[in-house]
GROMACS .gro file of C-alpha atoms in nm:
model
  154
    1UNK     CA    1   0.000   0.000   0.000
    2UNK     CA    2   0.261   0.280   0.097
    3UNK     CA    3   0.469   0.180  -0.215
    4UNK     CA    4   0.133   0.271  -0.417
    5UNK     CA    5   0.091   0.539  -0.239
    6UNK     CA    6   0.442   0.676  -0.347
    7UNK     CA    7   0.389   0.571  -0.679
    8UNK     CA    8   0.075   0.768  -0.734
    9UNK     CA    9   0.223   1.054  -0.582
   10UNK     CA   10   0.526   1.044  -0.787
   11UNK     CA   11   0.261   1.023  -1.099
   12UNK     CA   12   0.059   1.341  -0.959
   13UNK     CA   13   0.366   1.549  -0.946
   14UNK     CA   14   0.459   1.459  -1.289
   15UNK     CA   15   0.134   1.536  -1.410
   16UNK     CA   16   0.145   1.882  -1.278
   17UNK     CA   17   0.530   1.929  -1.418
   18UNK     CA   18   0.388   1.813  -1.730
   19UNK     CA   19   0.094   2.068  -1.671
   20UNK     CA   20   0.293   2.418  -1.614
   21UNK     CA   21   0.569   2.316  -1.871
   22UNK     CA   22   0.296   2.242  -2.164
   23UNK     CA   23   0.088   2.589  -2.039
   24UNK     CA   24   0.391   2.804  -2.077
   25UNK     CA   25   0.466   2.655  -2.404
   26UNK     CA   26   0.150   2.750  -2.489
   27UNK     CA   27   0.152   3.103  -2.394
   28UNK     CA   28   0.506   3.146  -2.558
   29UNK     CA   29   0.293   3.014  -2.901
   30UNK     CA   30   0.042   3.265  -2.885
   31UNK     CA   31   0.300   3.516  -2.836
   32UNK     CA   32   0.456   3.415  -3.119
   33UNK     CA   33   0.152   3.444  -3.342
   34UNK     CA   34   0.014   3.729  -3.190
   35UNK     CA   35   0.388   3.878  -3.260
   36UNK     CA   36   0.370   3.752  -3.641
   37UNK     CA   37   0.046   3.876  -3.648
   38UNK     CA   38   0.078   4.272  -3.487
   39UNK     CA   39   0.373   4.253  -3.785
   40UNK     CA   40   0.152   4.144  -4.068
   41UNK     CA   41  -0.124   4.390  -3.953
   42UNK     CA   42   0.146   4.660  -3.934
   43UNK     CA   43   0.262   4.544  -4.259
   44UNK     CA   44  -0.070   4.573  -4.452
   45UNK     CA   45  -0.185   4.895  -4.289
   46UNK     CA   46   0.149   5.024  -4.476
   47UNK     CA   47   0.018   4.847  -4.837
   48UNK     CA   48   0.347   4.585  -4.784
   49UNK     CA   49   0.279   4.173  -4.809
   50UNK     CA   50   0.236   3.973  -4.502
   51UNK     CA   51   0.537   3.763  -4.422
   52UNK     CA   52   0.554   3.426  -4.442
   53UNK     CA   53   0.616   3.185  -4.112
   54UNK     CA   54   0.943   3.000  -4.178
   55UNK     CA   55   1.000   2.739  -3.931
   56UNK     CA   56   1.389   2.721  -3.946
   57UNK     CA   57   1.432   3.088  -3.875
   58UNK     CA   58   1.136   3.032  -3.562
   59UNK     CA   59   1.425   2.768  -3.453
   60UNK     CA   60   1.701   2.986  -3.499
   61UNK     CA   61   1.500   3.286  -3.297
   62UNK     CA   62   1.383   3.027  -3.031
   63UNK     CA   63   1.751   2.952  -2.970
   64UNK     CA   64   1.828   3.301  -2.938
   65UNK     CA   65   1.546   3.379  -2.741
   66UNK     CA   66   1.666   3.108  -2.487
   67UNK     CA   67   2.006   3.248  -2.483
   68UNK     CA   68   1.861   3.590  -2.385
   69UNK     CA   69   1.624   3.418  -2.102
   70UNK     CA   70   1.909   3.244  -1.990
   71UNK     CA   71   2.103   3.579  -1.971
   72UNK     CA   72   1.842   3.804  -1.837
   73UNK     CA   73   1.918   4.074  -2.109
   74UNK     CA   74   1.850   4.155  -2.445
   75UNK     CA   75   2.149   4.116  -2.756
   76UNK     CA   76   2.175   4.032  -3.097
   77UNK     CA   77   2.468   3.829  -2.973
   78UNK     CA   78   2.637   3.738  -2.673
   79UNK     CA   79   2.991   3.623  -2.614
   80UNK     CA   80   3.070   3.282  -2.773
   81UNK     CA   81   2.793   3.295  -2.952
   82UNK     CA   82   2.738   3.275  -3.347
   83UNK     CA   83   2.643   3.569  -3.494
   84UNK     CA   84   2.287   3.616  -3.664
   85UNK     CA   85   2.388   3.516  -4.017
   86UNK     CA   86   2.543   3.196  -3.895
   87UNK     CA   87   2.249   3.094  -3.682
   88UNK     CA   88   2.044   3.129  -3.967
   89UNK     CA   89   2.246   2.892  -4.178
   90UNK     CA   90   2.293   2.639  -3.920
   91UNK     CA   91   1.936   2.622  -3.856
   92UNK     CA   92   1.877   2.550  -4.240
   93UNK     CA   93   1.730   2.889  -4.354
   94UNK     CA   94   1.776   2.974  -4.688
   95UNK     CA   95   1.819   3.372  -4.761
   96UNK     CA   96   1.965   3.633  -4.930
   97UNK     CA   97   1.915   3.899  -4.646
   98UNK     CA   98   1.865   3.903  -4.271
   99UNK     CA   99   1.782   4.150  -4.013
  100UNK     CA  100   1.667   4.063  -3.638
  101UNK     CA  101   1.453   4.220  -3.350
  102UNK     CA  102   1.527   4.174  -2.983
  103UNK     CA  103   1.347   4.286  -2.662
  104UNK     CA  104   1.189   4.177  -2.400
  105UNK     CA  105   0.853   4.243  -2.186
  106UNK     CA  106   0.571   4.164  -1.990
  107UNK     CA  107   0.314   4.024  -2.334
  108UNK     CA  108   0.379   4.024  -2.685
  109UNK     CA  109   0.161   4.352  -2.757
  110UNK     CA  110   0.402   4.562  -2.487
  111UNK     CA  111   0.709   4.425  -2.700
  112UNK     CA  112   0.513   4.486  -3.062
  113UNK     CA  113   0.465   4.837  -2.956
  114UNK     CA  114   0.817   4.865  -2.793
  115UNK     CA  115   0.927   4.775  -3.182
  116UNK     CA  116   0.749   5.026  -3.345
  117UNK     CA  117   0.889   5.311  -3.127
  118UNK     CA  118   1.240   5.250  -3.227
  119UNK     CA  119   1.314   5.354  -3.555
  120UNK     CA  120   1.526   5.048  -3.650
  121UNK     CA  121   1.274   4.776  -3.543
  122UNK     CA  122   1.015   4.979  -3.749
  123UNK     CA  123   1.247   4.973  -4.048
  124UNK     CA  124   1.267   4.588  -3.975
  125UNK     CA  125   0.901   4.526  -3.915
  126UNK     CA  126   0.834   4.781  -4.287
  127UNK     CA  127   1.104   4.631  -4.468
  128UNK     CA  128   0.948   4.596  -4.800
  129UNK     CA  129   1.206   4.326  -4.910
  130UNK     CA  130   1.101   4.047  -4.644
  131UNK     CA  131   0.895   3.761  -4.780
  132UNK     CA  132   0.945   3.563  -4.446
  133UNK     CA  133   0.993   3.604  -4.045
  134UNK     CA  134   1.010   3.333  -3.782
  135UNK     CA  135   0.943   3.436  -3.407
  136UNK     CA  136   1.057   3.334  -3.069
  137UNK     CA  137   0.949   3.384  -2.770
  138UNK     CA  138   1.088   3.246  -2.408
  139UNK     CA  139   0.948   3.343  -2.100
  140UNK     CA  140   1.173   3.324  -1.745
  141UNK     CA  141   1.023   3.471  -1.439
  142UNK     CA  142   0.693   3.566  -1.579
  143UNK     CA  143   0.897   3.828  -1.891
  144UNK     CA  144   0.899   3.729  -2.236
  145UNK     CA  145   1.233   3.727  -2.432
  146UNK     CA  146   1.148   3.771  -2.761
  147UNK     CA  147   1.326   3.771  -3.124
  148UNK     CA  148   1.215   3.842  -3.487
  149UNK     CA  149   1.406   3.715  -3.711
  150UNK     CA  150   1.330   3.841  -4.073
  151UNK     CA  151   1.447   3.718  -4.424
  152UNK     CA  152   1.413   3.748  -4.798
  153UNK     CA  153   1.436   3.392  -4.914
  154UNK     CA  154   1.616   3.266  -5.157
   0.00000   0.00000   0.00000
């Protein structure tokens, strides 16, 4: 009986772990569409395309978006660390330009609008050249890390 016992509380806690870890994947999804999204809106309302989702450069953002979680700060690249055009390539994106936004903040519409204040995230965002973005988002300690990464394909 107390071996039981054990073993069904053993199962409980993993059910919860499995519980918080698949909930904040979830809210780092929507963040990422809502992000793709607030960009493709932003892009239309200026008579540009809508970007296309490419998941190797989502990969290559998530990556980066750990790195900056893990860091507690914002970078386009930290020490040791490949730069943005070699991320790209190692995560199998196929481009003939690049350009990247990093912040971080409390939802994905506080970080949108932190974008579009800075006049090089704008640019990014406006860039009438992209065809494609991929998006990721981390959260640590309840703030969202967050990285655009945007190409023109090849």
């Amino acid at each position: 009986m107390r071996l039981t016992n054990r073993f069904v509380g053993i199962l409980i806690a993993l059910a919860i772990c499995f519980s918080l870890n698949v909930g904040a994947q979830q809210k780092t999804a929507d963040a990422e569409r809502s992000l793709l999204d607030a960009v493709n809106q932003e892009r239309r309302s200026h008579g540009l395309n809508p970007l296309r989702w490419d998941d190797a450069l989502a990969n290559a953002a998530r990556k980066h978006a750990q790195r900056m979680a893990e860091q507690r700060t914002i970078s386009h690249q930290f020490p040791g660390e490949p730069n943005l055009l070699s991320r790209a390539r190692a995560a199998g994106v196929h481009f003939s330009w690049l350009s990247e936004n990093v912040d971080e903040g409390q939802n994905a519409r506080a970080i949108h609008q932190s974008f579009m204040k800075s006049a090089l995230h704008r640019a990014n965002i406006l860039d009438k050249d992209m065809d494609s973005a991929g998006i990721g988002v981390v959260e640590r300690d309840g703030q969202l890390f967050a990285v655009e990464d945007f190409s023109k394909a090849k």
